Coordinates of C-alpha atoms in Angstrom, one line a residue:
M1 CA 33.7 4.4 13.8
S2 CA 31.9 6.4 11.5
S3 CA 33.9 8.9 10.2
F4 CA 30.2 10.8 9.5
K5 CA 30.6 14.2 10.7
G6 CA 27.1 15.5 9.3
F7 CA 26.3 18.1 6.6
T8 CA 27.7 21.0 6.9
P9 CA 25.8 24.9 5.4
E10 CA 28.1 24.6 2.4
A11 CA 26.1 21.9 1.4
L12 CA 22.6 23.7 0.5
D13 CA 24.6 26.3 -0.3
Y14 CA 26.1 24.5 -3.0
F15 CA 22.8 23.8 -4.1
F16 CA 21.3 27.0 -3.9
R17 CA 24.3 28.2 -6.4
I18 CA 24.2 25.8 -8.4
E19 CA 20.3 26.2 -9.3
L20 CA 21.2 30.0 -9.9
D21 CA 23.7 29.5 -12.6
N22 CA 23.1 25.6 -13.8
S23 CA 26.3 25.4 -16.2
R24 CA 30.1 22.9 -16.5
E25 CA 31.5 26.5 -15.7
N26 CA 30.0 27.1 -12.4
Y27 CA 30.3 24.0 -11.8
E28 CA 33.8 23.9 -12.3
R29 CA 34.4 27.2 -9.9
L30 CA 32.7 25.7 -7.0
R31 CA 33.8 21.9 -7.8
P32 CA 36.0 22.1 -4.3
V33 CA 33.0 22.7 -2.7
Y34 CA 31.0 20.0 -3.5
Q35 CA 34.0 17.8 -2.9
R36 CA 34.0 19.4 0.8
A37 CA 30.8 19.9 1.4
V38 CA 28.8 17.1 -0.6
R39 CA 30.9 14.4 -1.7
E40 CA 33.0 13.4 1.5
P41 CA 30.5 14.0 3.9
L42 CA 28.2 11.7 1.1
F43 CA 30.3 9.3 1.3
A44 CA 31.0 8.7 5.0
L45 CA 27.3 8.7 5.5
Y46 CA 27.3 5.5 2.8
D47 CA 30.2 3.8 4.4
A48 CA 27.4 4.3 7.9
L49 CA 24.4 2.9 6.2
T50 CA 25.5 0.1 4.3
P51 CA 26.3 -2.3 7.0
L52 CA 22.7 -1.9 8.1
L53 CA 21.1 -2.2 4.7
R54 CA 23.0 -5.6 3.8
L55 CA 21.6 -6.8 7.6
I56 CA 18.4 -5.6 6.5
D57 CA 19.2 -7.6 2.7
P58 CA 22.2 -9.2 2.5
G59 CA 21.7 -9.0 -1.1
I60 CA 20.6 -5.9 -1.6
C61 CA 23.1 -3.0 -4.5
H62 CA 25.5 -1.9 -1.8
R63 CA 28.1 -1.1 -4.9
R64 CA 29.0 3.1 -3.2
A65 CA 29.2 3.6 -8.0
R66 CA 24.9 2.4 -7.8
C67 CA 24.5 4.3 -4.4
V68 CA 25.9 7.3 -4.4
P69 CA 25.4 9.7 -7.7
T70 CA 28.1 11.8 -9.4
A71 CA 28.0 15.2 -9.6
F72 CA 26.4 15.4 -13.5
A73 CA 22.7 14.9 -14.6
D74 CA 21.4 12.4 -16.6
A75 CA 21.9 13.5 -19.9
R76 CA 19.5 11.6 -21.4
I77 CA 17.0 13.0 -19.0
A78 CA 18.1 16.3 -17.9
R79 CA 17.0 19.6 -19.4
Y80 CA 20.6 21.4 -17.8
P81 CA 23.9 19.8 -16.4
M82 CA 24.6 19.7 -13.2
R83 CA 22.2 18.0 -10.7
T84 CA 20.4 20.0 -8.3
Y85 CA 20.1 17.4 -5.7
T86 CA 22.3 14.3 -4.6
Y87 CA 21.1 11.5 -2.4
L88 CA 22.8 7.7 -1.7
H89 CA 19.8 4.7 -2.2
Y90 CA 19.9 1.2 -2.3
C91 CA 17.5 -1.0 -5.1
A92 CA 16.6 -4.5 -4.3
E93 CA 18.5 -6.6 -6.7
M94 CA 16.1 -8.0 -8.5
Q95 CA 15.5 -9.9 -12.9
S96 CA 13.4 -8.2 -13.3
E97 CA 14.0 -4.2 -13.4
E98 CA 11.3 -2.9 -12.8
N99 CA 9.2 -2.3 -9.8
V100 CA 12.7 -2.0 -7.5
P101 CA 11.6 -1.4 -3.9
G102 CA 14.6 0.6 -2.7
F103 CA 15.9 2.9 0.2
Y104 CA 17.2 6.6 -0.6
F105 CA 18.4 9.4 1.7
E106 CA 18.7 13.1 -0.6
F107 CA 19.0 15.9 0.5
D108 CA 18.7 19.4 -1.7
A109 CA 19.0 23.4 -1.2
R110 CA 15.8 23.7 0.6
G111 CA 15.9 20.0 2.9
Y112 CA 16.0 16.4 2.8
N113 CA 14.0 13.8 3.2
C114 CA 14.4 9.6 3.3
G115 CA 12.5 6.7 3.1
L116 CA 11.4 4.4 1.1
R117 CA 10.3 3.7 -3.1
I118 CA 9.5 2.1 -5.7
Y119 CA 12.0 2.4 -8.8
H120 CA 11.7 2.3 -12.7
Y121 CA 8.2 1.2 -12.9
S122 CA 5.9 1.4 -15.7
A123 CA 2.4 2.3 -15.0
A124 CA 1.4 -1.4 -15.8
S125 CA 3.8 -2.7 -14.0
M126 CA 2.9 -0.8 -11.1
H127 CA -0.7 -1.6 -12.2
A128 CA 0.4 -5.4 -11.6
L129 CA 2.2 -4.5 -8.2
R130 CA -1.5 -2.3 -7.0
E131 CA -3.6 -5.4 -7.6
A132 CA -1.2 -8.7 -6.3
A133 CA -0.9 -5.6 -3.4
A134 CA -5.1 -5.6 -3.5
E135 CA -5.1 -9.8 -3.7
N136 CA -2.7 -9.4 0.4
V137 CA -4.1 -7.1 2.1
E138 CA -4.2 -8.1 4.8
E139 CA 0.0 -9.1 5.1
F140 CA -0.2 -5.4 3.3
Q141 CA -2.2 -4.7 6.9
R142 CA 0.5 -5.5 8.7
V143 CA 3.2 -4.3 7.8
L144 CA 2.0 -0.7 6.6
T145 CA 0.2 -0.4 10.5
P146 CA 3.4 -0.1 13.0
L147 CA 4.3 3.2 10.6
E148 CA 1.9 5.3 11.7
G149 CA 2.3 8.0 14.0
T150 CA 6.6 8.0 13.2
G151 CA 6.8 10.6 10.8
L152 CA 6.4 8.6 8.3
K153 CA 4.4 10.0 5.7
F154 CA 3.2 7.9 2.0
S155 CA 3.4 10.6 -0.8
G156 CA 2.6 8.3 -3.5
E157 CA 0.5 11.0 -6.6
P158 CA -3.1 9.7 -5.8
Y159 CA -5.6 8.4 -9.0
K160 CA -8.3 11.4 -9.2
K161 CA -11.0 8.4 -8.5
P162 CA -10.0 5.9 -6.0
R163 CA -9.6 2.9 -8.1
H164 CA -9.9 0.6 -4.5
A165 CA -13.2 2.2 -2.5
G166 CA -13.4 -0.8 -0.5
A167 CA -9.5 -1.0 0.7
P168 CA -9.1 -0.7 4.5
E169 CA -6.9 2.2 6.1
P170 CA -3.8 2.6 5.8
A171 CA -3.3 0.3 2.6
A172 CA -6.3 2.3 0.5
L173 CA -3.8 5.2 0.3
W174 CA -1.2 2.8 -1.7
L175 CA -4.2 1.0 -3.7
N176 CA -5.0 4.9 -4.3
A177 CA -2.7 5.9 -6.0
K178 CA 0.2 5.7 -9.2
T179 CA 3.7 5.9 -7.6
W180 CA 4.7 4.0 -4.0
R181 CA 6.8 6.1 -1.4
I182 CA 6.3 7.3 1.9
E183 CA 9.0 9.0 3.4
R184 CA 10.2 11.7 6.3
A185 CA 10.2 15.3 4.1
V186 CA 12.6 17.9 6.8
V187 CA 12.5 21.5 5.3
P188 CA 14.0 23.6 6.1
P189 CA 16.9 21.0 7.4
D190 CA 17.3 20.8 11.4
E191 CA 19.9 20.6 13.5
L192 CA 20.0 16.4 12.7
F193 CA 21.1 17.6 9.5
F194 CA 24.6 19.8 10.5
S195 CA 25.0 16.3 13.3
P196 CA 26.6 13.3 13.1
A197 CA 23.2 11.8 14.6
L198 CA 21.9 12.1 11.1
T199 CA 23.1 9.0 10.5
E200 CA 20.6 7.3 13.6
R201 CA 17.5 9.0 12.0
I202 CA 18.2 7.6 8.6
A203 CA 19.0 4.3 10.4
D204 CA 15.7 4.4 12.2
D205 CA 13.9 5.3 9.5
F206 CA 15.6 2.7 7.4
S207 CA 14.9 -0.6 9.8
A208 CA 10.9 1.1 10.6
L209 CA 10.5 0.7 6.5
A210 CA 11.6 -3.5 6.6
D211 CA 8.9 -5.0 6.6
L212 CA 8.0 -2.8 4.1
Y213 CA 10.9 -3.4 1.9
H214 CA 10.6 -7.4 2.1
F215 CA 6.6 -7.1 1.4
L216 CA 7.1 -5.2 -1.8
R217 CA 10.7 -7.2 -3.2
T218 CA 8.0 -10.1 -2.9
L219 CA 5.3 -9.2 -4.2
S220 CA 6.9 -7.9 -7.1
M221 CA 9.2 -10.4 -7.9
T222 CA 5.6 -12.6 -7.0
T223 CA 4.5 -10.1 -9.8
H224 CA 6.8 -10.9 -12.4
A225 CA 7.0 -14.4 -12.3
R226 CA 3.4 -14.2 -13.3
Q227 CA 4.4 -12.7 -16.2
F228 CA 5.8 -16.2 -17.8
L229 CA 3.4 -18.6 -16.5

């Protein structure tokens, strides 16, 4: 039985206070709040969701150290020392480190979202993925169509000019976008965020996205293999 009880307003307040003063000193003052309101519930949510993710893909990366971040931002790319949001993510284990599909849940001071996206991409790798999807547009349509009406919305960055203007909907949204992401965004957070039922909401969304995940995983492996032909 899951120990996840939902998050509290204190979790949102922690990130709000970090945004106001993004310093290690402020984090040290807030460390007990972070541990109590952010880290411990996030670990419990991880424990609740991981069995489902392993059913969707037994080979998915599910090590907690890879799925749950620390409070500190990535110093290689961040301007400030502390994260202003947190997340869970579960990414496909693949030979290639590019175009990796992964499930995610994340929240900050304003709300939360959950869904599926492509990680570790470049312009060239995304071009290859789009072209491969266009070659398999009927299958792409098959996995995308059931997601209509679920509340999961495509939120990738579109091109100013369509690259595949004749593609059918909903595949056209993806084929004419620079980045790929589909998610449920809840801003401000609803009552589920503060409830154990958040687990069920996320699990339902991840389950709905499972066929798309497998399609993208296969597509990514195919484009990677083509590089060596």
